[in-house]
mmCIF file of C-alpha atoms in Angstrom:
data_model
loop_
_atom_site.group_PDB
_atom_site.id
_atom_site.type_symbol
_atom_site.label_atom_id
_atom_site.label_comp_id
_atom_site.label_asym_id
_atom_site.label_seq_id
_atom_site.Cartn_x
_atom_site.Cartn_y
_atom_site.Cartn_z
ATOM 1 C CA MET A 1 19.043 -3.376 -86.048
ATOM 2 C CA PRO A 2 15.787 -2.714 -84.168
ATOM 3 C CA ILE A 3 16.345 -0.485 -81.131
ATOM 4 C CA THR A 4 17.656 -2.746 -78.369
ATOM 5 C CA PHE A 5 15.233 -1.502 -75.749
ATOM 6 C CA ALA A 6 12.256 -2.310 -77.977
ATOM 7 C CA HIS A 7 13.048 -6.042 -77.852
ATOM 8 C CA PRO A 8 11.352 -6.709 -74.478
ATOM 9 C CA ALA A 9 8.059 -5.957 -76.235
ATOM 10 C CA ALA A 10 8.358 -9.350 -77.924
ATOM 11 C CA VAL A 11 8.162 -11.164 -74.576
ATOM 12 C CA LEU A 12 5.096 -9.298 -73.305
ATOM 13 C CA PRO A 13 2.776 -12.169 -74.372
ATOM 14 C CA PHE A 14 4.718 -14.510 -72.048
ATOM 15 C CA MET A 15 4.332 -12.308 -68.975
ATOM 16 C CA GLY A 16 1.922 -13.388 -66.272
ATOM 17 C CA GLY A 17 2.394 -17.140 -66.716
ATOM 18 C CA PRO A 18 5.030 -19.445 -65.238
ATOM 19 C CA CYS A 19 7.803 -17.613 -67.094
ATOM 20 C CA VAL A 20 10.068 -15.340 -65.048
ATOM 21 C CA PRO A 21 9.655 -11.706 -66.236
ATOM 22 C CA ALA A 22 13.208 -10.627 -65.373
ATOM 23 C CA ALA A 23 14.632 -13.617 -67.263
ATOM 24 C CA LEU A 24 12.405 -12.942 -70.280
ATOM 25 C CA VAL A 25 13.678 -9.361 -70.456
ATOM 26 C CA ALA A 26 17.292 -10.434 -69.917
ATOM 27 C CA GLY A 27 17.051 -12.950 -72.741
ATOM 28 C CA ALA A 28 15.408 -10.425 -75.046
ATOM 29 C CA LEU A 29 18.251 -7.944 -74.493
ATOM 30 C CA ALA A 30 21.232 -10.316 -74.289
ATOM 31 C CA PRO A 31 22.110 -10.696 -78.010
ATOM 32 C CA ASP A 32 22.753 -6.937 -78.244
ATOM 33 C CA VAL A 33 25.101 -6.793 -75.242
ATOM 34 C CA PRO A 34 28.199 -6.938 -77.525
ATOM 35 C CA TYR A 35 27.214 -3.582 -79.059
ATOM 36 C CA PHE A 36 27.407 -1.939 -75.639
ATOM 37 C CA LEU A 37 30.604 -3.742 -74.674
ATOM 38 C CA ARG A 38 32.208 -2.615 -77.926
ATOM 39 C CA ALA A 39 31.225 0.965 -77.120
ATOM 40 C CA LEU A 40 33.361 0.673 -73.970
ATOM 41 C CA ARG A 41 36.424 0.249 -76.213
ATOM 42 C CA ILE A 42 37.451 -2.998 -74.521
ATOM 43 C CA PRO A 43 40.732 -4.195 -76.084
ATOM 44 C CA VAL A 44 40.107 -7.357 -78.083
ATOM 45 C CA SER A 45 41.678 -9.410 -80.854
ATOM 46 C CA ALA A 46 40.658 -12.508 -82.776
ATOM 47 C CA GLN A 47 42.750 -14.571 -80.340
ATOM 48 C CA SER A 48 41.120 -13.136 -77.203
ATOM 49 C CA TRP A 49 38.988 -15.684 -75.334
ATOM 50 C CA TRP A 50 36.400 -12.954 -74.703
ATOM 51 C CA GLU A 51 36.130 -11.983 -78.381
ATOM 52 C CA PRO A 52 32.877 -13.975 -78.956
ATOM 53 C CA PHE A 53 31.205 -12.027 -76.135
ATOM 54 C CA LEU A 54 31.989 -8.793 -77.978
ATOM 55 C CA ASN A 55 30.885 -10.119 -81.354
ATOM 56 C CA ALA A 56 27.234 -9.344 -82.138
ATOM 57 C CA THR A 57 27.353 -11.561 -85.220
ATOM 58 C CA THR A 58 28.111 -14.523 -82.971
ATOM 59 C CA THR A 59 25.303 -13.745 -80.517
ATOM 60 C CA HIS A 60 22.739 -13.394 -83.316
ATOM 61 C CA ASN A 61 23.505 -16.664 -85.103
ATOM 62 C CA TRP A 62 23.488 -20.354 -84.181
ATOM 63 C CA PRO A 63 25.152 -21.906 -82.295
ATOM 64 C CA GLY A 64 26.571 -18.710 -80.793
ATOM 65 C CA ALA A 65 23.066 -17.558 -79.917
ATOM 66 C CA LEU A 66 23.032 -20.379 -77.361
ATOM 67 C CA ILE A 67 26.664 -20.954 -76.387
ATOM 68 C CA ILE A 68 27.614 -17.287 -76.017
ATOM 69 C CA THR A 69 24.307 -15.494 -75.507
ATOM 70 C CA ILE A 70 23.046 -17.657 -72.634
ATOM 71 C CA PRO A 71 25.951 -16.667 -70.320
ATOM 72 C CA LEU A 72 25.329 -13.021 -71.238
ATOM 73 C CA ALA A 73 21.621 -13.500 -70.520
ATOM 74 C CA PHE A 74 22.374 -15.057 -67.123
ATOM 75 C CA PHE A 75 24.617 -12.092 -66.317
ATOM 76 C CA LEU A 76 21.842 -9.672 -67.270
ATOM 77 C CA TYR A 77 19.312 -11.647 -65.237
ATOM 78 C CA ALA A 78 21.576 -11.541 -62.164
ATOM 79 C CA PHE A 79 22.021 -7.809 -62.688
ATOM 80 C CA ILE A 80 18.259 -7.242 -62.912
ATOM 81 C CA VAL A 81 17.659 -9.311 -59.768
ATOM 82 C CA ALA A 82 20.349 -7.348 -57.906
ATOM 83 C CA CYS A 83 18.647 -4.102 -58.910
ATOM 84 C CA ALA A 84 15.152 -5.335 -58.026
ATOM 85 C CA ARG A 85 15.272 -4.522 -54.305
ATOM 86 C CA PRO A 86 16.606 -0.975 -54.843
ATOM 87 C CA ALA A 87 13.950 -0.463 -57.533
ATOM 88 C CA LEU A 88 11.175 -1.622 -55.203
ATOM 89 C CA TRP A 89 12.439 0.837 -52.592
ATOM 90 C CA VAL A 90 12.270 3.664 -55.126
ATOM 91 C CA LEU A 91 8.841 2.748 -56.483
ATOM 92 C CA PRO A 92 5.723 3.609 -54.477
ATOM 93 C CA GLU A 93 4.802 0.149 -53.248
ATOM 94 C CA SER A 94 8.224 -0.668 -51.866
ATOM 95 C CA GLY A 95 8.546 -3.111 -49.058
ATOM 96 C CA SER A 96 9.682 -6.635 -48.451
ATOM 97 C CA THR A 97 9.911 -8.732 -51.573
ATOM 98 C CA PRO A 98 7.983 -12.012 -51.544
ATOM 99 C CA GLN A 99 10.191 -14.970 -50.690
ATOM 100 C CA THR A 100 10.205 -18.015 -52.927
ATOM 101 C CA PRO A 101 9.580 -21.240 -50.943
ATOM 102 C CA GLN A 102 12.641 -23.500 -50.852
ATOM 103 C CA ARG A 103 10.776 -26.341 -52.532
ATOM 104 C CA ALA A 104 9.915 -24.040 -55.434
ATOM 105 C CA VAL A 105 13.494 -22.854 -56.012
ATOM 106 C CA ALA A 106 14.371 -25.741 -58.349
ATOM 107 C CA ILE A 107 11.176 -25.291 -60.361
ATOM 108 C CA ARG A 108 11.797 -21.558 -60.600
ATOM 109 C CA GLY A 109 15.341 -22.256 -61.780
ATOM 110 C CA VAL A 110 13.983 -24.329 -64.650
ATOM 111 C CA TRP A 111 11.619 -21.529 -65.620
ATOM 112 C CA VAL A 112 14.455 -19.011 -65.461
ATOM 113 C CA VAL A 113 16.350 -21.029 -68.084
ATOM 114 C CA ILE A 114 13.228 -21.469 -70.219
ATOM 115 C CA SER A 115 12.461 -17.753 -69.963
ATOM 116 C CA LEU A 116 16.004 -16.812 -70.978
ATOM 117 C CA LEU A 117 15.763 -19.082 -74.015
ATOM 118 C CA ILE A 118 12.379 -17.634 -75.006
ATOM 119 C CA GLY A 119 13.759 -14.109 -74.746
ATOM 120 C CA ILE A 120 16.832 -14.954 -76.831
ATOM 121 C CA LEU A 121 14.695 -16.709 -79.431
ATOM 122 C CA THR A 122 12.343 -13.732 -79.838
ATOM 123 C CA HIS A 123 15.333 -11.431 -80.313
ATOM 124 C CA VAL A 124 17.053 -13.625 -82.898
ATOM 125 C CA ILE A 125 13.833 -14.172 -84.872
ATOM 126 C CA TRP A 126 13.003 -10.449 -84.831
ATOM 127 C CA ASP A 127 16.467 -9.509 -86.039
ATOM 128 C CA SER A 128 16.474 -12.234 -88.693
ATOM 129 C CA LEU A 129 13.527 -10.402 -90.252
ATOM 130 C CA THR A 130 15.140 -6.966 -90.149
ATOM 131 C CA HIS A 131 18.948 -7.299 -90.292
ATOM 132 C CA SER A 132 20.390 -6.906 -93.779
ATOM 133 C CA ASP A 133 22.217 -10.208 -93.219
ATOM 134 C CA GLY A 134 19.406 -11.838 -91.235
ATOM 135 C CA TRP A 135 18.551 -15.439 -92.121
ATOM 136 C CA VAL A 136 14.983 -14.660 -93.202
ATOM 137 C CA VAL A 137 16.114 -11.565 -95.120
ATOM 138 C CA MET A 138 18.682 -13.636 -96.991
ATOM 139 C CA GLN A 139 16.015 -16.221 -97.879
ATOM 140 C CA VAL A 140 13.242 -13.796 -98.894
ATOM 141 C CA THR A 141 14.221 -11.647 -101.871
ATOM 142 C CA ALA A 142 11.305 -9.259 -101.342
ATOM 143 C CA LEU A 143 12.759 -8.088 -98.020
ATOM 144 C CA ARG A 144 15.937 -6.992 -99.813
ATOM 145 C CA ALA A 145 14.012 -5.032 -102.441
ATOM 146 C CA GLU A 146 13.842 -1.244 -102.220
ATOM 147 C CA ALA A 147 10.706 0.065 -100.527
ATOM 148 C CA MET A 148 11.404 3.815 -100.399
ATOM 149 C CA GLY A 149 14.430 5.236 -102.164
ATOM 150 C CA THR A 150 17.415 3.209 -100.958
ATOM 151 C CA LEU A 151 15.448 1.918 -97.960
ATOM 152 C CA THR A 152 14.796 -1.816 -98.260
ATOM 153 C CA TRP A 153 11.675 -3.525 -96.930
ATOM 154 C CA ALA A 154 13.798 -5.166 -94.232
ATOM 155 C CA ARG A 155 15.175 -1.811 -93.090
ATOM 156 C CA LEU A 156 11.697 -0.274 -93.195
ATOM 157 C CA LEU A 157 10.387 -3.187 -91.133
ATOM 158 C CA GLN A 158 13.241 -2.580 -88.725
ATOM 159 C CA HIS A 159 12.239 1.035 -88.096
ATOM 160 C CA VAL A 160 8.506 0.345 -87.968
ATOM 161 C CA SER A 161 8.870 -2.645 -85.633
ATOM 162 C CA SER A 162 11.140 -0.641 -83.315
ATOM 163 C CA ALA A 163 8.518 2.098 -83.076
ATOM 164 C CA VAL A 164 5.745 -0.447 -82.507
ATOM 165 C CA GLY A 165 7.796 -2.249 -79.851
ATOM 166 C CA LEU A 166 8.600 0.916 -77.936
ATOM 167 C CA GLY A 167 4.984 2.011 -78.271
ATOM 168 C CA ALA A 168 3.796 -1.318 -76.853
ATOM 169 C CA LEU A 169 6.091 -0.975 -73.844
ATOM 170 C CA VAL A 170 4.895 2.578 -73.209
ATOM 171 C CA ALA A 171 1.271 1.476 -73.556
ATOM 172 C CA VAL A 172 1.699 -1.394 -71.091
ATOM 173 C CA GLY A 173 3.530 0.898 -68.695
ATOM 174 C CA TRP A 174 0.702 3.429 -68.892
ATOM 175 C CA VAL A 175 -2.006 0.832 -68.369
ATOM 176 C CA ARG A 176 -0.150 -0.403 -65.288
ATOM 177 C CA ARG A 177 0.872 3.070 -64.159
ATOM 178 C CA ASN A 178 -0.730 2.669 -60.739
ATOM 179 C CA SER A 179 1.957 0.120 -59.860
ATOM 180 C CA TRP A 180 4.877 2.459 -60.502
ATOM 181 C CA LEU A 181 3.705 6.081 -60.418
ATOM 182 C CA PRO A 182 4.699 7.937 -57.223
ATOM 183 C CA SER A 183 2.161 7.744 -54.437
ATOM 184 C CA ALA A 184 0.771 10.752 -52.617
ATOM 185 C CA GLU A 185 3.383 10.367 -49.870
ATOM 186 C CA ASN A 186 5.787 13.273 -50.355
ATOM 187 C CA VAL A 187 8.922 11.350 -49.347
ATOM 188 C CA ARG A 188 8.267 8.691 -51.966
ATOM 189 C CA ARG A 189 7.540 11.266 -54.651
ATOM 190 C CA VAL A 190 10.778 13.131 -53.993
ATOM 191 C CA ARG A 191 12.748 9.870 -53.925
ATOM 192 C CA PHE A 192 11.206 8.674 -57.178
ATOM 193 C CA PHE A 193 11.803 11.876 -59.134
ATOM 194 C CA ARG A 194 15.358 12.270 -57.850
ATOM 195 C CA VAL A 195 16.273 8.809 -59.117
ATOM 196 C CA LEU A 196 14.424 9.425 -62.387
ATOM 197 C CA ALA A 197 16.311 12.710 -62.842
ATOM 198 C CA ALA A 198 19.651 10.996 -62.169
ATOM 199 C CA LEU A 199 18.943 8.238 -64.690
ATOM 200 C CA SER A 200 17.752 10.739 -67.303
ATOM 201 C CA ALA A 201 20.765 13.016 -66.817
ATOM 202 C CA THR A 202 23.294 10.194 -67.139
ATOM 203 C CA ALA A 203 21.472 8.794 -70.173
ATOM 204 C CA ILE A 204 21.621 12.192 -71.896
ATOM 205 C CA LEU A 205 25.274 12.666 -70.923
ATOM 206 C CA GLY A 206 26.104 9.194 -72.231
ATOM 207 C CA ALA A 207 24.281 9.846 -75.503
ATOM 208 C CA ILE A 208 26.197 13.100 -76.033
ATOM 209 C CA THR A 209 29.569 11.607 -75.068
ATOM 210 C CA VAL A 210 29.347 8.447 -77.175
ATOM 211 C CA GLY A 211 27.663 10.290 -80.039
ATOM 212 C CA ALA A 212 30.513 12.816 -80.130
ATOM 213 C CA ALA A 213 33.224 10.148 -79.786
ATOM 214 C CA ARG A 214 31.804 8.096 -82.665
ATOM 215 C CA TYR A 215 30.841 11.046 -84.872
ATOM 216 C CA ASP A 216 31.591 10.605 -88.544
ATOM 217 C CA SER A 217 30.426 13.251 -90.991
ATOM 218 C CA LEU A 218 30.248 10.650 -93.775
ATOM 219 C CA ALA A 219 28.260 8.081 -91.796
ATOM 220 C CA PRO A 220 24.516 7.577 -92.451
ATOM 221 C CA MET A 221 21.846 8.689 -89.996
ATOM 222 C CA ASP A 222 21.359 5.116 -88.741
ATOM 223 C CA TYR A 223 24.947 5.108 -87.510
ATOM 224 C CA HIS A 224 24.439 8.281 -85.473
ATOM 225 C CA LEU A 225 21.121 7.081 -84.044
ATOM 226 C CA THR A 226 22.793 3.839 -82.987
ATOM 227 C CA SER A 227 25.613 5.787 -81.322
ATOM 228 C CA ILE A 228 23.115 7.909 -79.406
ATOM 229 C CA ALA A 229 21.138 4.838 -78.312
ATOM 230 C CA LEU A 230 24.305 3.061 -77.173
ATOM 231 C CA GLY A 231 25.459 6.109 -75.239
ATOM 232 C CA ALA A 232 22.096 6.593 -73.556
ATOM 233 C CA GLY A 233 21.987 2.922 -72.580
ATOM 234 C CA LEU A 234 25.515 2.998 -71.178
ATOM 235 C CA GLY A 235 24.797 6.200 -69.261
ATOM 236 C CA ALA A 236 21.658 4.772 -67.688
ATOM 237 C CA LEU A 237 23.533 1.540 -66.930
ATOM 238 C CA VAL A 238 26.311 3.381 -65.097
ATOM 239 C CA ALA A 239 23.749 5.276 -63.024
ATOM 240 C CA THR A 240 21.824 2.088 -62.248
ATOM 241 C CA VAL A 241 24.954 0.222 -61.141
ATOM 242 C CA THR A 242 26.120 3.160 -59.017
ATOM 243 C CA LEU A 243 22.768 3.753 -57.317
ATOM 244 C CA SER A 244 22.141 0.043 -56.737
ATOM 245 C CA THR A 245 25.614 -0.438 -55.248
ATOM 246 C CA MET A 246 25.072 2.529 -52.926
ATOM 247 C CA TRP A 247 21.686 1.133 -51.908
ATOM 248 C CA TRP A 248 23.106 -2.284 -51.013
ATOM 249 C CA ALA A 249 25.947 -0.633 -49.075
ATOM 250 C CA ILE A 250 23.671 1.688 -47.072
ATOM 251 C CA ARG A 251 20.449 -0.394 -46.994
ATOM 252 C CA PRO A 252 18.077 2.571 -46.464
ATOM 253 C CA ASP A 253 15.132 0.159 -46.438
ATOM 254 C CA ARG A 254 16.212 -1.078 -43.010
ATOM 255 C CA ALA A 255 16.176 2.452 -41.625
ATOM 256 C CA THR A 256 12.716 2.961 -43.118
ATOM 257 C CA GLN A 257 11.441 -0.277 -41.568
ATOM 258 C CA GLN A 258 12.907 0.624 -38.160
ATOM 259 C CA SER A 259 11.173 4.000 -38.330
ATOM 260 C CA ARG A 260 7.874 2.273 -39.092
ATOM 261 C CA ASP A 261 8.366 -0.145 -36.192
ATOM 262 C CA ILE A 262 8.993 2.750 -33.811
ATOM 263 C CA ASP A 263 5.896 4.558 -35.055
ATOM 264 C CA ALA A 264 3.857 1.385 -34.573
ATOM 265 C CA GLN A 265 5.114 0.942 -31.004
ATOM 266 C CA GLU A 266 4.432 4.514 -29.884
ATOM 267 C CA PRO A 267 0.640 4.129 -29.483
ATOM 268 C CA ALA A 268 1.186 1.042 -27.307
ATOM 269 C CA THR A 269 3.504 2.920 -24.938
ATOM 270 C CA ARG A 270 1.097 5.776 -24.390
#
């Protein structure tokens, strides 16, 4: 499969319009959630009601791509929204998040659903072109033909598209670097790099742990790369959940705002 974290590249063209960015990303990632849940070794059987949510085949095919993947996408969207405030506090331009007018809530809700569906659709279409059992691959004989050695055109497209997708995300991030790079304020710089170091460390630890647990000397390289990617994603996820939970419990943004209010009042009292 294409690298999971390359999938948001497919929704970049929909950013900036009425679509909701967080929902687009959630939808683009949702079909691969079962891979990460499986890596957690959650007990499951064919009779378990939660089995479809741990079955990537179900989330990549119709009607499972709608019935099962949409709830997963909503969960991811809620998670991203919950992490938004802590992320804004870490990034340089942190402050109060803009409030959505009450009258616009219903309209935004509609666009959240539409954005989730667009994200899911881009993921399923992308994978149908690159999965060995993808619908397009099964219909187009040329994609199943060998391109290089035992590497089929579909598998080659999988690797190339993953690299292009990740490259596109990096390029967009670099172009918009002024919105997320640490500002000159020392406190913000230290805060930013501490969080970045924590996320990086847990991602590396997760990659090593899962990679070692799933190691198989007879497995192909793709298997090991997938294990490393799953571990890194799980590690970063654990760190994100932990840090976000701590942030909501402590609410350091309130202390920062109170400090600013005091500083603003001092000149008036002199």
